[in-house]
């Protein structure tokens, strides 16, 4: 939403005659929406790079015999 839309929404909400419990309900739902958005945050570039670096290090360890992997049946059984 752009600033004009947000201002219009705010003006609309201020014009409503909300009871205390209505205002509390609205506040809780607005806060809940931001908490959900935080949970679905996108990985940063540095997190992606670190994850890829770790994956390649582990792959090299497997190739060198320093790390053991599970076979397909073991992986499927975990699911």
PDB file of N, CA and C in Angstrom, residues 17-51:
ATOM      1  N   UNK A  17     -16.879   4.467  15.158  1.00  0.00           N
ATOM      2  CA  UNK A  17     -17.099   4.537  16.609  1.00  0.00           C
ATOM      3  C   UNK A  17     -16.903   3.125  17.166  1.00  0.00           C
ATOM      4  N   UNK A  18     -15.646   2.822  17.477  1.00  0.00           N
ATOM      5  CA  UNK A  18     -15.300   1.482  17.962  1.00  0.00           C
ATOM      6  C   UNK A  18     -15.319   1.451  19.482  1.00  0.00           C
ATOM      7  N   UNK A  19     -15.815   0.363  20.009  1.00  0.00           N
ATOM      8  CA  UNK A  19     -15.755   0.175  21.465  1.00  0.00           C
ATOM      9  C   UNK A  19     -14.325  -0.199  21.832  1.00  0.00           C
ATOM     10  N   UNK A  20     -14.054  -0.187  23.111  1.00  0.00           N
ATOM     11  CA  UNK A  20     -12.718  -0.557  23.580  1.00  0.00           C
ATOM     12  C   UNK A  20     -12.380  -1.979  23.143  1.00  0.00           C
ATOM     13  N   UNK A  21     -13.327  -2.892  23.230  1.00  0.00           N
ATOM     14  CA  UNK A  21     -13.055  -4.284  22.841  1.00  0.00           C
ATOM     15  C   UNK A  21     -12.849  -4.391  21.327  1.00  0.00           C
ATOM     16  N   UNK A  22     -13.561  -3.566  20.542  1.00  0.00           N
ATOM     17  CA  UNK A  22     -13.344  -3.557  19.087  1.00  0.00           C
ATOM     18  C   UNK A  22     -11.944  -3.054  18.746  1.00  0.00           C
ATOM     19  N   UNK A  23     -11.518  -2.000  19.436  1.00  0.00           N
ATOM     20  CA  UNK A  23     -10.174  -1.468  19.197  1.00  0.00           C
ATOM     21  C   UNK A  23      -9.112  -2.492  19.583  1.00  0.00           C
ATOM     22  N   UNK A  24      -9.344  -3.188  20.687  1.00  0.00           N
ATOM     23  CA  UNK A  24      -8.400  -4.209  21.139  1.00  0.00           C
ATOM     24  C   UNK A  24      -8.334  -5.349  20.122  1.00  0.00           C
ATOM     25  N   UNK A  25      -9.492  -5.756  19.607  1.00  0.00           N
ATOM     26  CA  UNK A  25      -9.541  -6.824  18.610  1.00  0.00           C
ATOM     27  C   UNK A  25      -8.753  -6.421  17.362  1.00  0.00           C
ATOM     28  N   UNK A  26      -8.987  -5.195  16.898  1.00  0.00           N
ATOM     29  CA  UNK A  26      -8.305  -4.702  15.710  1.00  0.00           C
ATOM     30  C   UNK A  26      -6.791  -4.647  15.946  1.00  0.00           C
ATOM     31  N   UNK A  27      -6.384  -4.135  17.083  1.00  0.00           N
ATOM     32  CA  UNK A  27      -4.954  -4.047  17.399  1.00  0.00           C
ATOM     33  C   UNK A  27      -4.312  -5.432  17.437  1.00  0.00           C
ATOM     34  N   UNK A  28      -4.994  -6.382  18.060  1.00  0.00           N
ATOM     35  CA  UNK A  28      -4.447  -7.740  18.141  1.00  0.00           C
ATOM     36  C   UNK A  28      -4.290  -8.362  16.763  1.00  0.00           C
ATOM     37  N   UNK A  29      -5.253  -8.142  15.897  1.00  0.00           N
ATOM     38  CA  UNK A  29      -5.177  -8.714  14.554  1.00  0.00           C
ATOM     39  C   UNK A  29      -4.102  -8.035  13.702  1.00  0.00           C
ATOM     40  N   UNK A  30      -3.905  -6.755  13.885  1.00  0.00           N
ATOM     41  CA  UNK A  30      -2.841  -6.074  13.158  1.00  0.00           C
ATOM     42  C   UNK A  30      -1.469  -6.558  13.624  1.00  0.00           C
ATOM     43  N   UNK A  31      -1.311  -6.738  14.930  1.00  0.00           N
ATOM     44  CA  UNK A  31      -0.043  -7.239  15.472  1.00  0.00           C
ATOM     45  C   UNK A  31       0.183  -8.671  15.018  1.00  0.00           C
ATOM     46  N   UNK A  32      -0.871  -9.487  15.048  1.00  0.00           N
ATOM     47  CA  UNK A  32      -0.768 -10.880  14.614  1.00  0.00           C
ATOM     48  C   UNK A  32      -0.311 -10.953  13.162  1.00  0.00           C
ATOM     49  N   UNK A  33      -0.811 -10.094  12.331  1.00  0.00           N
ATOM     50  CA  UNK A  33      -0.432 -10.088  10.915  1.00  0.00           C
ATOM     51  C   UNK A  33       1.046  -9.787  10.745  1.00  0.00           C
ATOM     52  N   UNK A  34       1.605  -8.888  11.547  1.00  0.00           N
ATOM     53  CA  UNK A  34       3.034  -8.583  11.432  1.00  0.00           C
ATOM     54  C   UNK A  34       3.870  -9.737  11.959  1.00  0.00           C
ATOM     55  N   UNK A  35       3.413 -10.437  12.991  1.00  0.00           N
ATOM     56  CA  UNK A  35       4.145 -11.595  13.513  1.00  0.00           C
ATOM     57  C   UNK A  35       4.206 -12.700  12.474  1.00  0.00           C
ATOM     58  N   UNK A  36       3.118 -12.937  11.760  1.00  0.00           N
ATOM     59  CA  UNK A  36       3.083 -13.963  10.720  1.00  0.00           C
ATOM     60  C   UNK A  36       4.049 -13.591   9.602  1.00  0.00           C
ATOM     61  N   UNK A  37       4.078 -12.321   9.247  1.00  0.00           N
ATOM     62  CA  UNK A  37       4.959 -11.869   8.179  1.00  0.00           C
ATOM     63  C   UNK A  37       6.416 -12.080   8.575  1.00  0.00           C
ATOM     64  N   UNK A  38       6.758 -11.834   9.841  1.00  0.00           N
ATOM     65  CA  UNK A  38       8.128 -12.029  10.310  1.00  0.00           C
ATOM     66  C   UNK A  38       8.527 -13.499  10.219  1.00  0.00           C
ATOM     67  N   UNK A  39       7.595 -14.408  10.508  1.00  0.00           N
ATOM     68  CA  UNK A  39       7.886 -15.824  10.451  1.00  0.00           C
ATOM     69  C   UNK A  39       8.191 -16.275   9.035  1.00  0.00           C
ATOM     70  N   UNK A  40       7.626 -15.610   8.059  1.00  0.00           N
ATOM     71  CA  UNK A  40       7.814 -15.979   6.661  1.00  0.00           C
ATOM     72  C   UNK A  40       8.904 -15.128   6.016  1.00  0.00           C
ATOM     73  N   UNK A  41       9.862 -14.681   6.793  1.00  0.00           N
ATOM     74  CA  UNK A  41      10.876 -13.801   6.244  1.00  0.00           C
ATOM     75  C   UNK A  41      11.743 -14.520   5.218  1.00  0.00           C
ATOM     76  N   UNK A  42      12.268 -13.769   4.306  1.00  0.00           N
ATOM     77  CA  UNK A  42      13.084 -14.286   3.218  1.00  0.00           C
ATOM     78  C   UNK A  42      14.539 -14.297   3.667  1.00  0.00           C
ATOM     79  N   UNK A  43      15.262 -15.315   3.218  1.00  0.00           N
ATOM     80  CA  UNK A  43      16.679 -15.408   3.563  1.00  0.00           C
ATOM     81  C   UNK A  43      17.450 -14.262   2.914  1.00  0.00           C
ATOM     82  N   UNK A  44      18.449 -13.780   3.635  1.00  0.00           N
ATOM     83  CA  UNK A  44      19.305 -12.728   3.091  1.00  0.00           C
ATOM     84  C   UNK A  44      20.353 -13.351   2.176  1.00  0.00           C
ATOM     85  N   UNK A  45      21.000 -12.518   1.400  1.00  0.00           N
ATOM     86  CA  UNK A  45      22.058 -13.003   0.510  1.00  0.00           C
ATOM     87  C   UNK A  45      23.157 -13.704   1.298  1.00  0.00           C
ATOM     88  N   UNK A  46      23.546 -13.128   2.427  1.00  0.00           N
ATOM     89  CA  UNK A  46      24.631 -13.729   3.206  1.00  0.00           C
ATOM     90  C   UNK A  46      24.215 -15.089   3.775  1.00  0.00           C
ATOM     91  N   UNK A  47      22.934 -15.239   4.155  1.00  0.00           N
ATOM     92  CA  UNK A  47      22.468 -16.540   4.642  1.00  0.00           C
ATOM     93  C   UNK A  47      22.482 -17.589   3.536  1.00  0.00           C
ATOM     94  N   UNK A  48      22.107 -17.177   2.338  1.00  0.00           N
ATOM     95  CA  UNK A  48      22.119 -18.098   1.204  1.00  0.00           C
ATOM     96  C   UNK A  48      23.553 -18.509   0.885  1.00  0.00           C
ATOM     97  N   UNK A  49      24.453 -17.529   0.847  1.00  0.00           N
ATOM     98  CA  UNK A  49      25.866 -17.825   0.559  1.00  0.00           C
ATOM     99  C   UNK A  49      26.455 -18.762   1.605  1.00  0.00           C
ATOM    100  N   UNK A  50      26.152 -18.511   2.876  1.00  0.00           N
ATOM    101  CA  UNK A  50      26.658 -19.375   3.942  1.00  0.00           C
ATOM    102  C   UNK A  50      26.114 -20.792   3.798  1.00  0.00           C
ATOM    103  N   UNK A  51      24.834 -20.911   3.480  1.00  0.00           N
ATOM    104  CA  UNK A  51      24.234 -22.229   3.302  1.00  0.00           C
ATOM    105  C   UNK A  51      24.862 -22.994   2.152  1.00  0.00           C
TER     106      UNK A  51
END
